[in-house]
Coordinates of C-alpha atoms in Angstrom, one line a residue:
M1 CA -58.2 135.1 -55.4
N2 CA -59.1 133.6 -58.8
G3 CA -55.5 133.0 -59.6
M4 CA -54.9 131.0 -56.5
W5 CA -55.6 127.4 -55.5
V6 CA -57.5 126.9 -52.3
D7 CA -57.1 123.9 -49.9
A8 CA -60.5 122.4 -50.2
P9 CA -62.5 119.5 -48.8
V10 CA -63.3 118.4 -52.4
G11 CA -61.1 117.2 -55.3
P12 CA -57.8 115.3 -55.4
R13 CA -56.0 114.7 -52.1
A14 CA -58.9 116.4 -50.2
D15 CA -58.9 113.4 -47.8
R16 CA -55.5 114.5 -46.5
R17 CA -57.0 117.7 -45.0
V18 CA -60.7 117.1 -44.1
T19 CA -62.0 116.6 -40.6
V20 CA -65.6 115.6 -41.5
A21 CA -65.1 112.9 -44.1
G22 CA -67.5 111.3 -46.6
C23 CA -69.7 114.3 -47.3
R24 CA -71.8 114.9 -50.3
T25 CA -70.6 118.0 -52.0
V26 CA -72.7 121.0 -53.0
L27 CA -71.4 123.9 -55.2
A28 CA -73.2 127.2 -55.1
L29 CA -72.7 129.2 -58.2
I30 CA -72.8 132.9 -57.3
P31 CA -72.0 135.4 -60.1
H32 CA -73.4 138.4 -58.2
V33 CA -75.0 139.4 -54.8
V34 CA -78.5 139.0 -56.1
A35 CA -77.9 135.3 -56.8
G36 CA -76.1 135.0 -53.5
T37 CA -79.0 136.4 -51.4
R38 CA -81.4 133.9 -53.0
L39 CA -79.1 130.9 -52.6
M40 CA -78.5 131.7 -49.0
D41 CA -82.2 131.0 -48.4
V42 CA -81.6 127.5 -49.8
L43 CA -78.3 126.9 -48.1
D44 CA -80.0 127.6 -44.7
L45 CA -81.9 124.4 -45.3
L46 CA -78.6 122.5 -45.2
K47 CA -77.5 123.8 -41.8
A48 CA -76.6 121.2 -39.2
D49 CA -76.4 118.4 -41.8
Q50 CA -73.0 116.8 -41.4
R51 CA -73.5 114.7 -44.5
V52 CA -73.2 117.8 -46.7
Q53 CA -70.2 120.0 -47.5
V54 CA -71.0 123.4 -49.2
V55 CA -68.6 125.4 -51.2
C56 CA -69.1 128.4 -53.5
T57 CA -67.5 129.9 -56.6
V58 CA -67.7 133.2 -58.4
P59 CA -67.6 132.8 -62.2
D60 CA -65.2 135.2 -63.8
T61 CA -66.3 134.8 -67.4
H62 CA -68.2 138.0 -67.4
G63 CA -66.1 139.9 -65.0
I64 CA -66.5 140.1 -61.2
S65 CA -69.5 141.9 -59.7
Y66 CA -68.3 144.2 -57.0
G67 CA -69.2 143.0 -53.5
T68 CA -69.7 139.3 -54.4
H69 CA -66.6 138.0 -52.7
E70 CA -67.2 140.3 -49.7
F71 CA -70.7 138.9 -49.5
L72 CA -69.4 135.3 -49.3
Q73 CA -66.6 136.3 -46.9
H74 CA -69.2 137.8 -44.6
H75 CA -71.2 134.6 -44.6
G76 CA -68.0 132.5 -44.1
V77 CA -68.6 130.2 -47.0
L78 CA -65.5 128.6 -48.5
T79 CA -65.1 130.0 -51.9
L80 CA -63.1 128.2 -54.7
P81 CA -61.5 130.1 -57.6
W82 CA -63.5 129.6 -60.8
R83 CA -60.8 127.5 -62.5
Q84 CA -60.5 125.2 -59.5
A85 CA -64.3 124.8 -59.2
T86 CA -64.8 124.0 -62.9
G87 CA -62.2 121.2 -62.7
L88 CA -64.1 119.3 -60.0
E89 CA -67.3 117.3 -60.0
F90 CA -70.0 117.9 -57.4
D91 CA -73.0 115.9 -56.2
L92 CA -75.2 119.0 -56.7
V93 CA -74.7 122.5 -58.2
L94 CA -77.1 125.2 -57.0
A95 CA -77.6 128.3 -59.2
A96 CA -79.9 131.3 -59.2
S97 CA -78.7 132.5 -62.6
R98 CA -78.5 130.7 -65.9
R99 CA -75.0 131.9 -66.7
D100 CA -72.1 129.5 -67.0
L101 CA -74.0 126.3 -66.2
E102 CA -72.3 124.5 -69.0
H103 CA -68.9 124.9 -67.4
V104 CA -69.7 123.1 -64.1
L105 CA -69.7 119.3 -63.5
G106 CA -72.6 117.8 -61.6
P107 CA -76.4 117.9 -61.6
V108 CA -77.6 121.5 -61.6
L109 CA -80.6 122.9 -59.8
V110 CA -81.6 126.4 -61.0
L111 CA -83.8 128.8 -59.1
P112 CA -85.1 132.2 -60.1
H113 CA -83.4 135.1 -58.4
G114 CA -86.4 137.4 -58.5
A115 CA -90.1 137.2 -58.3
G116 CA -90.6 134.1 -60.5
A117 CA -88.8 132.8 -63.5
L118 CA -90.6 135.0 -66.0
K119 CA -88.9 138.4 -66.4
S120 CA -91.2 141.4 -66.3
R121 CA -88.8 143.9 -67.8
R122 CA -88.3 142.0 -71.1
L123 CA -90.6 143.1 -73.9
T124 CA -89.7 140.4 -76.4
G125 CA -88.5 137.5 -74.2
H126 CA -89.4 136.3 -70.8
G127 CA -86.6 134.3 -69.3
L128 CA -87.8 130.8 -70.2
D129 CA -86.8 131.0 -73.8
R130 CA -85.0 128.2 -75.5
H131 CA -81.8 130.2 -76.0
E132 CA -81.8 130.9 -72.2
L133 CA -82.1 127.3 -71.2
M134 CA -80.1 125.3 -73.7
R135 CA -76.4 125.2 -74.7
G136 CA -75.0 122.9 -77.3
G137 CA -78.4 121.3 -78.0
R138 CA -79.1 120.3 -74.4
V139 CA -80.9 121.7 -71.4
T140 CA -78.2 122.9 -69.0
A141 CA -80.3 122.5 -65.8
T142 CA -81.0 119.1 -64.4
A143 CA -83.9 120.6 -62.4
L144 CA -85.5 124.0 -63.3
I145 CA -87.4 125.4 -60.4
L146 CA -90.7 127.3 -61.3
S147 CA -92.8 129.2 -58.9
H148 CA -96.2 128.6 -60.5
D149 CA -98.1 126.4 -62.9
D150 CA -98.5 129.4 -65.3
E151 CA -94.7 129.3 -65.8
L152 CA -94.9 125.7 -66.7
R153 CA -97.5 126.4 -69.4
V154 CA -95.2 129.1 -70.8
L155 CA -92.3 126.7 -70.8
E156 CA -94.3 124.1 -72.7
R157 CA -94.6 126.6 -75.5
S158 CA -91.2 128.2 -75.4
C159 CA -88.9 125.3 -74.7
P160 CA -90.6 121.9 -74.6
E161 CA -87.2 120.2 -74.2
A162 CA -87.0 121.7 -70.7
V163 CA -90.4 120.5 -69.5
P164 CA -89.1 117.2 -68.1
H165 CA -86.6 119.2 -66.1
A166 CA -89.1 121.6 -64.6
V167 CA -90.3 121.4 -61.0
V168 CA -93.1 123.7 -59.8
A169 CA -91.9 124.3 -56.3
G170 CA -93.3 127.6 -55.3
D171 CA -91.3 130.7 -54.1
L172 CA -89.2 130.3 -51.0
C173 CA -88.8 134.1 -50.8
L174 CA -92.5 134.6 -50.8
D175 CA -92.9 131.8 -48.2
R176 CA -90.4 133.6 -45.9
L177 CA -92.3 136.8 -46.3
R178 CA -95.6 135.3 -45.4
A179 CA -94.2 133.3 -42.5
S180 CA -92.6 136.5 -41.1
L181 CA -95.8 138.7 -41.1
P182 CA -96.5 138.0 -37.4
H183 CA -93.1 139.7 -36.6
R184 CA -94.0 143.1 -38.0
A185 CA -93.9 144.9 -34.7
A186 CA -90.5 143.4 -33.9
Y187 CA -89.1 144.6 -37.3
R188 CA -90.5 148.1 -36.8
A189 CA -88.8 148.2 -33.4
A190 CA -85.5 147.0 -34.9
L191 CA -85.7 149.7 -37.5
G192 CA -86.3 152.3 -34.8
V193 CA -89.8 153.1 -35.9
R194 CA -92.3 154.0 -33.2
P195 CA -95.8 152.4 -33.2
D196 CA -97.4 155.7 -34.1
E197 CA -95.1 156.6 -37.0
T198 CA -95.7 155.9 -40.6
L199 CA -93.0 154.0 -42.4
V200 CA -92.8 154.0 -46.2
T201 CA -90.3 151.8 -48.0
I202 CA -89.0 153.3 -51.2
S203 CA -88.0 150.4 -53.4
S204 CA -85.8 150.6 -56.6
T205 CA -84.6 148.1 -59.1
W206 CA -81.6 149.1 -61.3
R207 CA -81.5 151.0 -64.6
P208 CA -82.1 154.7 -65.3
D209 CA -85.9 154.2 -65.4
S210 CA -85.9 152.8 -61.8
T211 CA -87.1 154.7 -58.8
F212 CA -83.6 155.6 -57.7
G213 CA -82.5 156.5 -61.2
S214 CA -85.5 158.7 -62.2
R215 CA -87.3 159.9 -59.0
P216 CA -84.5 161.2 -56.6
E217 CA -86.9 163.8 -55.1
L218 CA -88.9 160.9 -53.4
Y219 CA -86.0 160.3 -51.0
R220 CA -86.1 164.0 -49.9
T221 CA -89.8 164.8 -49.5
G222 CA -92.6 163.7 -47.1
D223 CA -93.0 163.9 -43.4
F224 CA -92.9 160.2 -42.7
R225 CA -90.1 157.7 -42.0
K226 CA -88.5 156.2 -45.1
A227 CA -86.7 152.9 -45.5
V228 CA -84.6 152.7 -48.7
V229 CA -84.2 149.4 -50.6
I230 CA -82.0 149.7 -53.7
H231 CA -81.2 146.8 -56.0
P232 CA -77.8 145.1 -55.3
T233 CA -76.7 145.7 -58.9
T234 CA -76.8 149.5 -58.2
W235 CA -74.6 149.0 -55.1
S236 CA -72.2 146.8 -57.2
V237 CA -71.9 149.0 -60.2
H238 CA -71.8 152.4 -58.5
G239 CA -70.1 151.3 -55.3
P240 CA -71.5 151.5 -51.7
W241 CA -69.7 154.8 -50.9
Q242 CA -71.3 156.5 -53.9
V243 CA -74.8 155.2 -53.2
R244 CA -74.6 156.4 -49.6
A245 CA -73.1 159.7 -50.7
W246 CA -76.1 160.4 -53.0
L247 CA -78.3 159.9 -49.9
A248 CA -76.1 161.7 -47.4
D249 CA -78.2 164.9 -47.3
R250 CA -81.0 162.9 -45.6
P251 CA -79.4 161.3 -42.5
D252 CA -82.9 160.2 -41.3
L253 CA -83.3 157.6 -44.1
I254 CA -83.1 154.0 -43.0
I255 CA -80.8 152.6 -45.7
I256 CA -81.3 148.8 -46.0
P257 CA -78.0 147.0 -47.0
P258 CA -78.1 145.0 -50.3
E259 CA -77.2 141.7 -48.6
E260 CA -80.3 141.3 -46.4
G261 CA -83.1 143.2 -44.7
W262 CA -85.5 144.2 -47.4
R263 CA -88.0 141.7 -46.5
A264 CA -88.2 142.9 -42.9
A265 CA -88.5 146.5 -44.1
V266 CA -91.4 145.6 -46.5
I267 CA -93.2 143.8 -43.7
A268 CA -92.7 146.7 -41.3
S269 CA -93.9 149.3 -43.8
D270 CA -97.3 151.0 -44.0
Q271 CA -96.7 151.5 -47.7
V272 CA -94.2 150.7 -50.4
I273 CA -93.4 153.1 -53.2
G274 CA -91.6 151.3 -56.0
D275 CA -91.1 150.5 -59.6
H276 CA -91.2 147.4 -61.8
G277 CA -88.7 145.5 -59.6
S278 CA -89.3 142.3 -57.7
V279 CA -89.5 144.0 -54.3
T280 CA -92.6 145.9 -55.4
Q281 CA -94.2 142.7 -56.6
Y282 CA -93.5 140.9 -53.4
A283 CA -94.9 143.7 -51.3
A284 CA -98.1 143.6 -53.3
A285 CA -98.3 139.8 -53.0
I286 CA -98.3 140.0 -49.2
G287 CA -100.9 142.8 -49.1
V288 CA -98.8 145.8 -48.3
P289 CA -100.3 148.9 -50.0
V290 CA -98.2 149.8 -53.1
R291 CA -97.8 152.9 -55.2
L292 CA -95.7 153.1 -58.4
A293 CA -93.1 155.9 -58.7
T294 CA -92.3 155.2 -62.4
R295 CA -93.9 153.3 -65.3
A296 CA -91.2 151.6 -67.3
P297 CA -92.2 149.5 -70.3
V298 CA -92.9 145.9 -69.1
R299 CA -94.0 142.7 -70.7
P300 CA -97.9 142.6 -71.0
G301 CA -99.3 140.1 -68.5
S302 CA -96.1 140.0 -66.4
L303 CA -96.1 140.4 -62.7
A304 CA -95.0 144.0 -63.0
D305 CA -97.8 144.6 -65.4
L306 CA -100.4 143.1 -63.0
V307 CA -99.1 145.2 -60.2
A308 CA -99.3 148.4 -62.4
Q309 CA -102.9 147.7 -63.2
G310 CA -103.9 147.4 -59.6
T311 CA -101.9 150.1 -57.9
A312 CA -102.0 153.9 -57.6
N313 CA -99.6 155.9 -59.8
L314 CA -97.1 158.5 -58.7
A315 CA -95.3 158.6 -62.0
A316 CA -96.7 161.9 -63.2
R317 CA -94.1 164.6 -62.7

């Protein structure tokens, strides 16, 4: 697809093909499914607005993450080849990754694609470092969304040039979780869990020190219902067939697809067993009991560190 040119409602001669004319144009920059799932939360806010035309693109500068084009095709969003998208100017560019922002034309709004802008897994950096936010001596984001005032204070120390671009806007994902708490019974029913059953969600980020990478026995033990939430990067790198094949000996598992559904599973759960990933942090934030399956090195004071200090530990083998 990246070698083709798509008939689009933006760019030269677009007026010859459009039906709804005069729209402001929004480009969603989606290098992987993780960014896609976060940006779909934002794109939902633009529904029914006939003043706005949304298109997407998948950067190919770092290779293509498996499943990204399929994700966009499933949602029916018009996707432009990278070369075509970078040759056009947009009224707004939405991104949930700091990759490739210097290649697109238009004001760029950047959101985090996990629990906050500060990365827990990094031991030396934190995701708001100068080298992350600047290219060619300038801040690449026109607006940098932060979830908390604490992040703004970190930014003031690490990259003061970016402070005028920062907007403390909260966390839309956390807002959705909190707003959905009254629907817990409906989510349990949709997952096929009886009112008297115990549901445990086993959450895993990616890397060998994740739950899925280091504690495979957790998916095969216990006399309770299990929902399985695995990071989209694992699905992309290993392939959906392989992920499901590794879990095929437990047909009773409720395997949550990487595109959507983890929030409902967490809300429906009586407990979450996880690692240092964002899902575990979000579960703790909404009051679901959390236990840690593994203790990977994390940045002191990070969200993962705070969760580790306040939860029970299953990491001993």
